[in-house]
Amino acid sequence: MLALLVLATVALASAHHGGEHFEGEKVFRVNVEDENHINVIRNLASTTQIDFWKPDSVTQIKPHSTVDFRVKAEDIVTVENVLKQNELQHEVLISNLRNVVEAQFDSRVRATGHSYVKYNKWETIEAWTQQVATENPALISRSVIGTTFEGRDIYLLKVGKAGQNKPAIFIDCGFHAREWISPAFCQWFVREAVRTYGSEIQITELLNKLDFYILPVLNIDGYIYTWTKSRFWRKTRSTHAGSSCIGTDPNRNFDAGWCKIGASRNPCDETYCGPAAESEKETKALADFIRNNLSSIKAYLTIHSYSQMLIYPYSYAYKLGENNVELNTLAKAAVKELASLHGTKYTYGPGATTIYPAAGGSDDWAYDQGIRYSFTLELRDTGRYGFALPESQIRATCEETLLAIKYIASYVLEHLY
Ligand SMILES: [Zn+2]
């Protein structure tokens, strides 16, 4: 009996940690002041196994910023010595990654089915897309916009009261596999739409006059991989001729300043842009859907984590969109609305100045397609969690995010073009 119990516990643990243990791994937060500091980190990245958490890659580090990266246990002494020798101010954001990974499942209830306040594995989310559509036929319909590299259906939920020629807002989640709070938010949005339609004035008006396209998980293969094999996997799971390295960064795979800056041509890198723009089936499916529905899609929002930012085009260059002033005002107000609930502070601005020039992500691409209101939301990390935000914080994070999105949606509704 005892042996059985032990076996069951081990099975549960490996299901949660994908066979990795993260014992002794650390996440550092380093203050970077100047180009010398950036060079130190660049050298470190070339000699040790550094996994950049914020910003996404070594090429996006800018002076006077903080950089978060994960270090394998065997490289910690080296990294600490280099940081000390070069007088880089730093702190240990996560002192033992194992504890944080275990703590992400900290919600008291461990129901077996779908839950809006838990992280759900893909099979559960997939079943949920079917169920929520079946149970709410007047508000939700489900379609498949393509398949992933490994052949899984990519689902899209259309949420809104039936009507002819309705304008639409497109929201996607789950580009980067390890950013688990992102899919959790897409599910939360659908829940709130269904739960408060007809009783809450703002949601009711939005759903009466607009359709919301909700894409719960784009990078499904990667998401599954973070549950089964590698919790901090980021990319897709595609293979590449001539390389044993797997995956492309789906947000570096759009035809917007493709692979010019802030992305890598090396398939082994976390920001690999792919062999060509839209080479990834997931990216292509998303781009095709948006291209085919450009007459109705008036806003595009893509949900990531964890930098607490609301950014808008452009990221791929220091240039500003034609309605930059409007986007800035809108972002400022949306961020204020978000903070009104729990005081969570977001920065906002054009991607290039807020982060650093990067190969255009999906928001830049959508904007270049003519979608005037295109944003990337990097959801919160209050505390020292990185991508392993505890389940107990899903509700608060989703609630405040919903406020910002409702604000943007209402604005878009008032400024239809
Ligand atoms: Zn991301």
Short mmCIF file of C-alpha atoms and ligand atoms in Angstrom, two decimals:
data_model
loop_
_atom_site.label_atom_id
_atom_site.label_comp_id
_atom_site.label_asym_id
_atom_site.label_seq_id
_atom_site.Cartn_x
_atom_site.Cartn_y
_atom_site.Cartn_z
CA MET A 1 0.00 0.00 0.00
CA LEU A 2 2.77 2.36 0.96
CA ALA A 3 4.60 1.50 -2.23
CA LEU A 4 1.47 2.28 -4.23
CA LEU A 5 1.10 5.61 -2.50
CA VAL A 6 4.70 6.52 -3.20
CA LEU A 7 4.28 5.53 -6.85
CA ALA A 8 1.17 7.67 -7.16
CA THR A 9 2.98 10.66 -5.67
CA VAL A 10 5.91 10.24 -8.00
CA ALA A 11 3.57 10.00 -10.98
CA LEU A 12 1.80 13.21 -9.96
CA ALA A 13 5.09 15.01 -9.43
CA SER A 14 6.47 14.02 -12.82
CA ALA A 15 3.20 14.97 -14.50
CA HIS A 16 3.61 18.42 -13.01
CA HIS A 17 7.28 18.82 -13.66
CA GLY A 18 7.64 16.97 -16.90
CA GLY A 19 10.44 14.85 -15.53
CA GLU A 20 12.62 17.90 -14.81
CA HIS A 21 13.37 18.78 -11.24
CA PHE A 22 14.97 22.26 -11.46
CA GLU A 23 16.74 21.57 -8.18
CA GLY A 24 19.33 24.24 -7.57
CA GLU A 25 18.52 26.27 -10.65
CA LYS A 26 18.32 30.00 -10.09
CA VAL A 27 16.80 32.97 -11.84
CA PHE A 28 18.90 36.11 -11.66
CA ARG A 29 17.74 39.70 -12.04
CA VAL A 30 20.62 41.87 -13.21
CA ASN A 31 20.74 45.65 -13.45
CA VAL A 32 22.25 46.65 -16.76
CA GLU A 33 23.57 50.19 -16.96
CA ASP A 34 25.65 50.44 -20.11
CA GLU A 35 27.06 48.68 -23.17
CA ASN A 36 29.87 47.16 -21.10
CA HIS A 37 27.32 45.41 -18.93
CA ILE A 38 25.47 44.20 -21.98
CA ASN A 39 28.70 42.77 -23.36
CA VAL A 40 29.32 40.90 -20.11
CA ILE A 41 25.93 39.24 -20.37
CA ARG A 42 26.42 38.56 -24.06
CA ASN A 43 29.67 36.75 -23.26
CA LEU A 44 28.03 34.83 -20.44
CA ALA A 45 25.28 33.73 -22.78
CA SER A 46 27.81 32.37 -25.23
CA THR A 47 29.69 30.32 -22.64
CA THR A 48 26.94 29.12 -20.28
CA GLN A 49 23.39 27.83 -20.65
CA ILE A 50 21.40 30.97 -19.96
CA ASP A 51 17.67 31.00 -20.55
CA PHE A 52 16.47 34.58 -20.94
CA TRP A 53 13.13 35.28 -19.30
CA LYS A 54 12.98 39.06 -19.64
CA PRO A 55 13.64 40.37 -22.22
CA ASP A 56 13.27 37.45 -24.63
CA SER A 57 16.87 37.34 -25.80
CA VAL A 58 20.32 38.76 -25.30
CA THR A 59 19.89 40.95 -28.37
CA GLN A 60 17.05 42.85 -26.73
CA ILE A 61 18.90 44.00 -23.63
CA LYS A 62 19.04 47.74 -23.44
CA PRO A 63 21.01 50.03 -21.10
CA HIS A 64 19.34 51.05 -17.84
CA SER A 65 17.11 48.01 -17.65
CA THR A 66 16.82 44.80 -15.69
CA VAL A 67 17.40 41.39 -17.20
CA ASP A 68 15.99 38.12 -15.84
CA PHE A 69 17.57 34.83 -16.80
CA ARG A 70 17.54 31.23 -15.63
CA VAL A 71 20.81 29.46 -14.92
CA LYS A 72 21.41 25.71 -14.64
CA ALA A 73 22.77 24.55 -11.30
CA GLU A 74 26.18 23.67 -12.71
CA ASP A 75 26.69 27.17 -14.15
CA ILE A 76 25.70 29.20 -11.10
CA VAL A 77 29.15 29.66 -9.62
CA THR A 78 30.52 30.82 -12.97
CA VAL A 79 27.68 33.27 -13.51
CA GLU A 80 27.92 34.68 -9.99
CA ASN A 81 31.67 35.17 -10.34
CA VAL A 82 31.38 36.94 -13.67
CA LEU A 83 28.66 39.26 -12.35
CA LYS A 84 30.77 40.08 -9.28
CA GLN A 85 34.01 40.60 -11.19
CA ASN A 86 32.33 43.02 -13.54
CA GLU A 87 30.43 44.77 -10.75
CA LEU A 88 27.01 44.11 -12.17
CA GLN A 89 24.36 44.72 -9.55
CA HIS A 90 22.08 41.75 -9.29
CA GLU A 91 19.73 39.86 -7.08
CA VAL A 92 18.54 36.30 -7.09
CA LEU A 93 14.95 36.47 -8.24
CA ILE A 94 14.35 32.76 -7.67
CA SER A 95 16.82 30.97 -5.41
CA ASN A 96 15.64 27.45 -6.15
CA LEU A 97 13.46 27.06 -9.20
CA ARG A 98 12.20 23.72 -7.96
CA ASN A 99 10.26 25.41 -5.16
CA VAL A 100 8.61 27.89 -7.50
CA VAL A 101 7.66 25.25 -10.05
CA GLU A 102 6.09 23.18 -7.29
CA ALA A 103 4.33 26.22 -5.85
CA GLN A 104 2.61 27.12 -9.12
CA PHE A 105 0.01 24.44 -8.31
CA ASP A 106 -0.86 26.08 -5.03
CA SER A 107 -4.64 26.35 -5.39
CA ARG A 108 -6.38 24.45 -2.66
CA VAL A 109 -8.82 22.63 -4.88
CA ARG A 110 -7.42 19.98 -7.20
CA ALA A 111 -10.48 19.03 -9.16
CA THR A 112 -9.89 16.70 -12.07
CA GLY A 113 -11.93 18.55 -14.71
CA HIS A 114 -11.64 21.99 -16.20
CA SER A 115 -11.22 24.94 -13.87
CA TYR A 116 -10.95 28.67 -14.55
CA VAL A 117 -8.71 29.19 -11.54
CA LYS A 118 -6.30 26.38 -12.37
CA TYR A 119 -3.87 25.73 -15.18
CA ASN A 120 -5.50 23.24 -17.49
CA LYS A 121 -3.62 20.82 -19.67
CA TRP A 122 -4.39 20.87 -23.38
CA GLU A 123 -6.77 17.90 -23.45
CA THR A 124 -8.86 19.65 -20.80
CA ILE A 125 -8.84 22.94 -22.70
CA GLU A 126 -9.75 21.20 -25.93
CA ALA A 127 -12.74 19.47 -24.30
CA TRP A 128 -13.72 22.79 -22.74
CA THR A 129 -13.82 24.58 -26.11
CA GLN A 130 -16.35 22.01 -27.26
CA GLN A 131 -18.37 22.10 -24.06
CA VAL A 132 -18.55 25.87 -23.66
CA ALA A 133 -19.70 26.22 -27.27
CA THR A 134 -22.32 23.46 -26.91
CA GLU A 135 -23.68 24.92 -23.69
CA ASN A 136 -23.88 28.49 -25.03
CA PRO A 137 -25.04 28.19 -28.64
CA ALA A 138 -26.52 31.70 -28.66
CA LEU A 139 -23.18 33.26 -27.79
CA ILE A 140 -20.37 30.92 -28.82
CA SER A 141 -19.39 28.97 -31.89
CA ARG A 142 -16.22 26.95 -32.37
CA SER A 143 -14.20 26.53 -35.53
CA VAL A 144 -10.83 25.12 -36.54
CA ILE A 145 -8.49 27.54 -38.33
CA GLY A 146 -5.67 25.12 -39.03
CA THR A 147 -3.48 22.46 -37.52
CA THR A 148 -0.22 22.54 -35.62
CA PHE A 149 3.08 21.03 -36.72
CA GLU A 150 2.19 17.84 -34.84
CA GLY A 151 -1.25 17.78 -36.43
CA ARG A 152 -3.51 19.12 -33.69
CA ASP A 153 -6.54 21.26 -34.48
CA ILE A 154 -6.19 24.95 -33.67
CA TYR A 155 -9.53 26.06 -32.27
CA LEU A 156 -11.09 29.48 -32.45
CA LEU A 157 -14.12 30.55 -30.44
CA LYS A 158 -16.36 33.27 -31.82
CA VAL A 159 -18.04 34.94 -28.88
CA GLY A 160 -20.93 37.37 -29.41
CA LYS A 161 -24.63 37.67 -30.05
CA ALA A 162 -25.53 36.50 -33.55
CA GLY A 163 -25.79 39.33 -36.06
CA GLN A 164 -24.91 40.36 -39.60
CA ASN A 165 -21.63 42.08 -40.47
CA LYS A 166 -20.55 42.66 -36.90
CA PRO A 167 -17.18 44.26 -36.27
CA ALA A 168 -14.82 41.99 -34.37
CA ILE A 169 -11.93 41.99 -31.92
CA PHE A 170 -9.36 39.22 -32.19
CA ILE A 171 -7.64 37.97 -29.01
CA ASP A 172 -5.10 35.16 -28.97
CA CYS A 173 -3.30 33.35 -26.17
CA GLY A 174 -0.56 30.78 -25.86
CA PHE A 175 2.04 31.93 -28.41
CA HIS A 176 4.89 31.12 -26.05
CA ALA A 177 4.38 27.73 -24.48
CA ARG A 178 5.67 28.47 -20.98
CA GLU A 179 3.53 31.56 -20.44
CA TRP A 180 0.73 29.59 -18.82
CA ILE A 181 -1.20 32.57 -17.51
CA SER A 182 -1.94 33.55 -21.11
CA PRO A 183 -4.23 30.61 -22.05
CA ALA A 184 -5.74 30.89 -18.57
CA PHE A 185 -6.80 34.41 -19.47
CA CYS A 186 -8.44 33.45 -22.77
CA GLN A 187 -10.52 30.88 -20.90
CA TRP A 188 -11.37 33.44 -18.25
CA PHE A 189 -12.54 35.92 -20.88
CA VAL A 190 -14.98 33.38 -22.31
CA ARG A 191 -16.20 32.51 -18.83
CA GLU A 192 -16.91 36.12 -17.99
CA ALA A 193 -18.62 36.73 -21.32
CA VAL A 194 -20.97 33.81 -20.72
CA ARG A 195 -21.43 34.48 -17.01
CA THR A 196 -22.22 38.19 -17.21
CA TYR A 197 -23.94 38.55 -20.58
CA GLY A 198 -27.39 39.97 -19.95
CA SER A 199 -26.56 41.17 -16.44
CA GLU A 200 -23.45 43.31 -16.77
CA ILE A 201 -24.09 46.35 -18.95
CA GLN A 202 -20.68 46.78 -20.55
CA ILE A 203 -20.16 43.12 -21.49
CA THR A 204 -23.71 42.88 -22.78
CA GLU A 205 -23.27 45.87 -25.03
CA LEU A 206 -19.89 44.65 -26.26
CA LEU A 207 -21.23 41.19 -27.12
CA ASN A 208 -24.34 42.64 -28.74
CA LYS A 209 -22.37 44.93 -31.02
CA LEU A 210 -19.05 43.12 -31.46
CA ASP A 211 -17.79 39.61 -31.96
CA PHE A 212 -14.74 38.46 -30.06
CA TYR A 213 -12.56 35.88 -31.71
CA ILE A 214 -10.81 34.02 -28.91
CA LEU A 215 -7.94 31.71 -29.77
CA PRO A 216 -7.30 29.84 -26.49
CA VAL A 217 -3.90 28.31 -27.37
CA LEU A 218 -2.00 28.94 -30.60
CA ASN A 219 1.17 26.97 -29.88
CA ILE A 220 -0.58 23.81 -28.71
CA ASP A 221 2.36 21.47 -29.38
CA GLY A 222 4.63 23.67 -27.28
CA TYR A 223 2.04 24.01 -24.54
CA ILE A 224 1.71 20.24 -24.27
CA TYR A 225 5.49 19.95 -24.18
CA THR A 226 5.63 22.29 -21.17
CA TRP A 227 3.28 19.93 -19.33
CA THR A 228 4.92 16.68 -20.32
CA LYS A 229 8.62 17.33 -20.89
CA SER A 230 10.00 20.77 -20.29
CA ARG A 231 8.16 23.39 -18.20
CA PHE A 232 10.05 26.35 -19.65
CA TRP A 233 9.83 25.46 -23.33
CA ARG A 234 8.97 28.54 -25.39
CA LYS A 235 8.89 27.73 -29.11
CA THR A 236 6.81 25.58 -31.41
CA ARG A 237 7.85 21.93 -31.93
CA SER A 238 8.73 22.03 -35.62
CA THR A 239 11.83 20.35 -36.98
CA HIS A 240 14.34 22.00 -39.29
CA ALA A 241 16.40 20.50 -42.06
CA GLY A 242 20.07 20.48 -41.19
CA SER A 243 19.57 21.01 -37.47
CA SER A 244 18.77 18.78 -34.55
CA CYS A 245 17.28 21.73 -32.67
CA ILE A 246 13.54 21.96 -32.42
CA GLY A 247 11.07 24.80 -32.69
CA THR A 248 10.56 28.32 -33.95
CA ASP A 249 9.54 31.36 -31.97
CA PRO A 250 6.02 31.87 -33.32
CA ASN A 251 6.14 35.56 -32.46
CA ARG A 252 9.27 36.05 -34.56
CA ASN A 253 7.73 34.30 -37.54
CA PHE A 254 5.50 37.08 -38.85
CA ASP A 255 6.11 39.06 -41.99
CA ALA A 256 6.82 42.28 -40.15
CA GLY A 257 10.49 43.23 -40.15
CA TRP A 258 11.01 39.49 -40.28
CA CYS A 259 14.26 38.41 -38.65
CA LYS A 260 15.96 41.74 -39.15
CA ILE A 261 16.59 42.49 -35.49
CA GLY A 262 15.81 40.94 -32.10
CA ALA A 263 15.46 37.48 -33.58
CA SER A 264 17.89 34.71 -34.39
CA ARG A 265 18.59 32.70 -37.53
CA ASN A 266 19.97 29.87 -35.41
CA PRO A 267 17.36 27.08 -34.95
CA CYS A 268 18.85 26.35 -31.53
CA ASP A 269 17.98 29.80 -30.17
CA GLU A 270 14.84 30.66 -28.26
CA THR A 271 14.06 33.51 -30.64
CA TYR A 272 14.63 31.57 -33.87
CA CYS A 273 12.59 33.28 -36.56
CA GLY A 274 12.09 30.17 -38.69
CA PRO A 275 13.36 29.52 -42.23
CA ALA A 276 10.89 32.05 -43.67
CA ALA A 277 8.08 34.32 -42.53
CA GLU A 278 4.96 32.25 -41.77
CA SER A 279 6.95 29.02 -42.07
CA GLU A 280 5.16 27.75 -38.97
CA LYS A 281 1.77 26.21 -39.51
CA GLU A 282 0.47 27.93 -36.38
CA THR A 283 1.60 31.38 -37.51
CA LYS A 284 0.27 30.79 -41.01
CA ALA A 285 -3.13 29.65 -39.75
CA LEU A 286 -3.47 32.76 -37.59
CA ALA A 287 -2.29 35.12 -40.31
CA ASP A 288 -4.56 33.52 -42.92
CA PHE A 289 -7.59 33.83 -40.69
CA ILE A 290 -6.91 37.49 -39.98
CA ARG A 291 -6.19 38.26 -43.65
CA ASN A 292 -9.48 36.61 -44.62
CA ASN A 293 -11.42 38.62 -42.04
CA LEU A 294 -9.77 42.01 -42.31
CA SER A 295 -13.02 43.73 -43.18
CA SER A 296 -14.47 42.86 -39.78
CA ILE A 297 -11.47 42.72 -37.41
CA LYS A 298 -11.04 46.16 -35.86
CA ALA A 299 -8.67 45.33 -33.03
CA TYR A 300 -6.02 42.71 -32.34
CA LEU A 301 -4.77 41.73 -28.89
CA THR A 302 -2.15 39.11 -28.15
CA ILE A 303 -1.63 37.91 -24.59
CA HIS A 304 1.82 37.05 -23.22
CA SER A 305 3.62 37.15 -19.86
CA TYR A 306 5.29 38.40 -17.66
CA SER A 307 6.63 41.91 -18.04
CA GLN A 308 3.50 43.86 -17.01
CA MET A 309 3.41 45.86 -20.20
CA LEU A 310 0.90 47.02 -22.74
CA ILE A 311 2.73 47.74 -25.96
CA TYR A 312 1.66 48.71 -29.43
CA PRO A 313 3.44 49.08 -32.80
CA TYR A 314 6.07 49.35 -33.70
CA SER A 315 8.51 46.90 -32.20
CA TYR A 316 10.55 46.14 -35.30
CA ALA A 317 11.72 49.70 -35.77
CA TYR A 318 11.84 53.07 -34.09
CA LYS A 319 8.93 54.32 -36.09
CA LEU A 320 5.50 55.30 -34.91
CA GLY A 321 2.13 54.32 -36.22
CA GLU A 322 -0.07 56.87 -37.91
CA ASN A 323 -2.43 56.94 -34.88
CA ASN A 324 0.38 56.77 -32.35
CA VAL A 325 -1.01 59.55 -30.19
CA GLU A 326 -4.37 57.82 -30.04
CA LEU A 327 -2.78 54.46 -29.18
CA ASN A 328 -0.73 56.09 -26.47
CA THR A 329 -3.78 57.72 -24.90
CA LEU A 330 -5.74 54.50 -25.14
CA ALA A 331 -2.93 52.42 -23.64
CA LYS A 332 -2.48 54.87 -20.80
CA ALA A 333 -6.18 54.75 -19.94
CA ALA A 334 -6.35 50.95 -20.25
CA VAL A 335 -3.37 50.54 -17.94
CA LYS A 336 -4.96 52.88 -15.43
CA GLU A 337 -8.16 50.86 -15.59
CA LEU A 338 -6.18 47.66 -15.02
CA ALA A 339 -4.45 49.12 -11.97
CA SER A 340 -7.75 50.24 -10.45
CA LEU A 341 -8.52 46.72 -9.21
CA HIS A 342 -5.37 45.53 -7.44
CA GLY A 343 -2.91 48.35 -8.05
CA THR A 344 -0.83 46.33 -10.53
CA LYS A 345 1.36 48.76 -12.44
CA TYR A 346 1.93 48.26 -16.16
CA THR A 347 4.25 50.19 -18.39
CA TYR A 348 3.04 51.09 -21.87
CA GLY A 349 4.31 52.53 -25.12
CA PRO A 350 5.51 51.54 -28.58
CA GLY A 351 7.37 48.21 -28.46
CA ALA A 352 10.69 49.50 -29.75
CA THR A 353 11.07 52.16 -27.09
CA THR A 354 9.41 50.21 -24.28
CA ILE A 355 11.41 47.02 -24.83
CA TYR A 356 13.86 47.37 -27.67
CA PRO A 357 13.63 46.93 -31.42
CA ALA A 358 12.69 43.33 -32.10
CA ALA A 359 11.57 41.43 -35.14
CA GLY A 360 7.97 42.48 -35.48
CA GLY A 361 5.60 40.35 -33.50
CA SER A 362 2.01 39.59 -34.37
CA ASP A 363 0.82 43.02 -33.21
CA ASP A 364 3.15 44.82 -35.63
CA TRP A 365 2.01 42.51 -38.39
CA ALA A 366 -1.69 43.02 -37.60
CA TYR A 367 -1.15 46.77 -37.55
CA ASP A 368 0.51 46.65 -40.97
CA GLN A 369 -2.55 44.77 -42.22
CA GLY A 370 -4.57 47.86 -41.35
CA ILE A 371 -5.86 46.90 -37.89
CA ARG A 372 -5.53 50.26 -36.17
CA TYR A 373 -5.80 48.95 -32.62
CA SER A 374 -3.13 46.29 -32.19
CA PHE A 375 -1.61 45.50 -28.82
CA THR A 376 0.58 43.04 -26.99
CA LEU A 377 -0.27 42.53 -23.34
CA GLU A 378 2.42 41.03 -21.15
CA LEU A 379 0.54 39.87 -18.06
CA ARG A 380 1.76 40.32 -14.57
CA ASP A 381 4.29 38.73 -12.38
CA THR A 382 3.74 40.18 -8.96
CA GLY A 383 6.41 38.54 -6.88
CA ARG A 384 9.18 36.18 -7.73
CA TYR A 385 7.53 33.66 -9.97
CA GLY A 386 8.55 34.33 -13.53
CA PHE A 387 6.52 32.08 -15.78
CA ALA A 388 5.40 29.96 -12.84
CA LEU A 389 2.78 32.36 -11.53
CA PRO A 390 0.89 30.46 -8.80
CA GLU A 391 -2.63 29.32 -9.55
CA SER A 392 -3.83 31.32 -6.57
CA GLN A 393 -3.05 34.45 -8.62
CA ILE A 394 -4.93 33.45 -11.76
CA ARG A 395 -8.16 35.07 -10.65
CA ALA A 396 -6.68 38.45 -9.72
CA THR A 397 -4.55 38.55 -12.86
CA CYS A 398 -7.44 37.68 -15.15
CA GLU A 399 -9.84 40.08 -13.43
CA GLU A 400 -7.56 43.07 -13.87
CA THR A 401 -6.64 42.08 -17.42
CA LEU A 402 -10.30 41.83 -18.33
CA LEU A 403 -10.81 45.42 -17.16
CA ALA A 404 -8.13 46.65 -19.55
CA ILE A 405 -9.52 44.63 -22.43
CA LYS A 406 -13.10 45.75 -21.84
CA TYR A 407 -11.83 49.31 -21.80
CA ILE A 408 -10.04 48.89 -25.12
CA ALA A 409 -13.03 47.06 -26.65
CA SER A 410 -15.45 49.80 -25.62
CA TYR A 411 -13.12 52.38 -27.07
CA VAL A 412 -12.86 50.49 -30.34
CA LEU A 413 -16.65 50.20 -30.46
CA GLU A 414 -16.93 53.97 -30.14
CA HIS A 415 -14.31 54.54 -32.82
CA LEU A 416 -15.24 52.04 -35.49
CA TYR A 417 -13.53 52.57 -38.82
ZN ZN B 1 5.53 35.64 -24.93
#
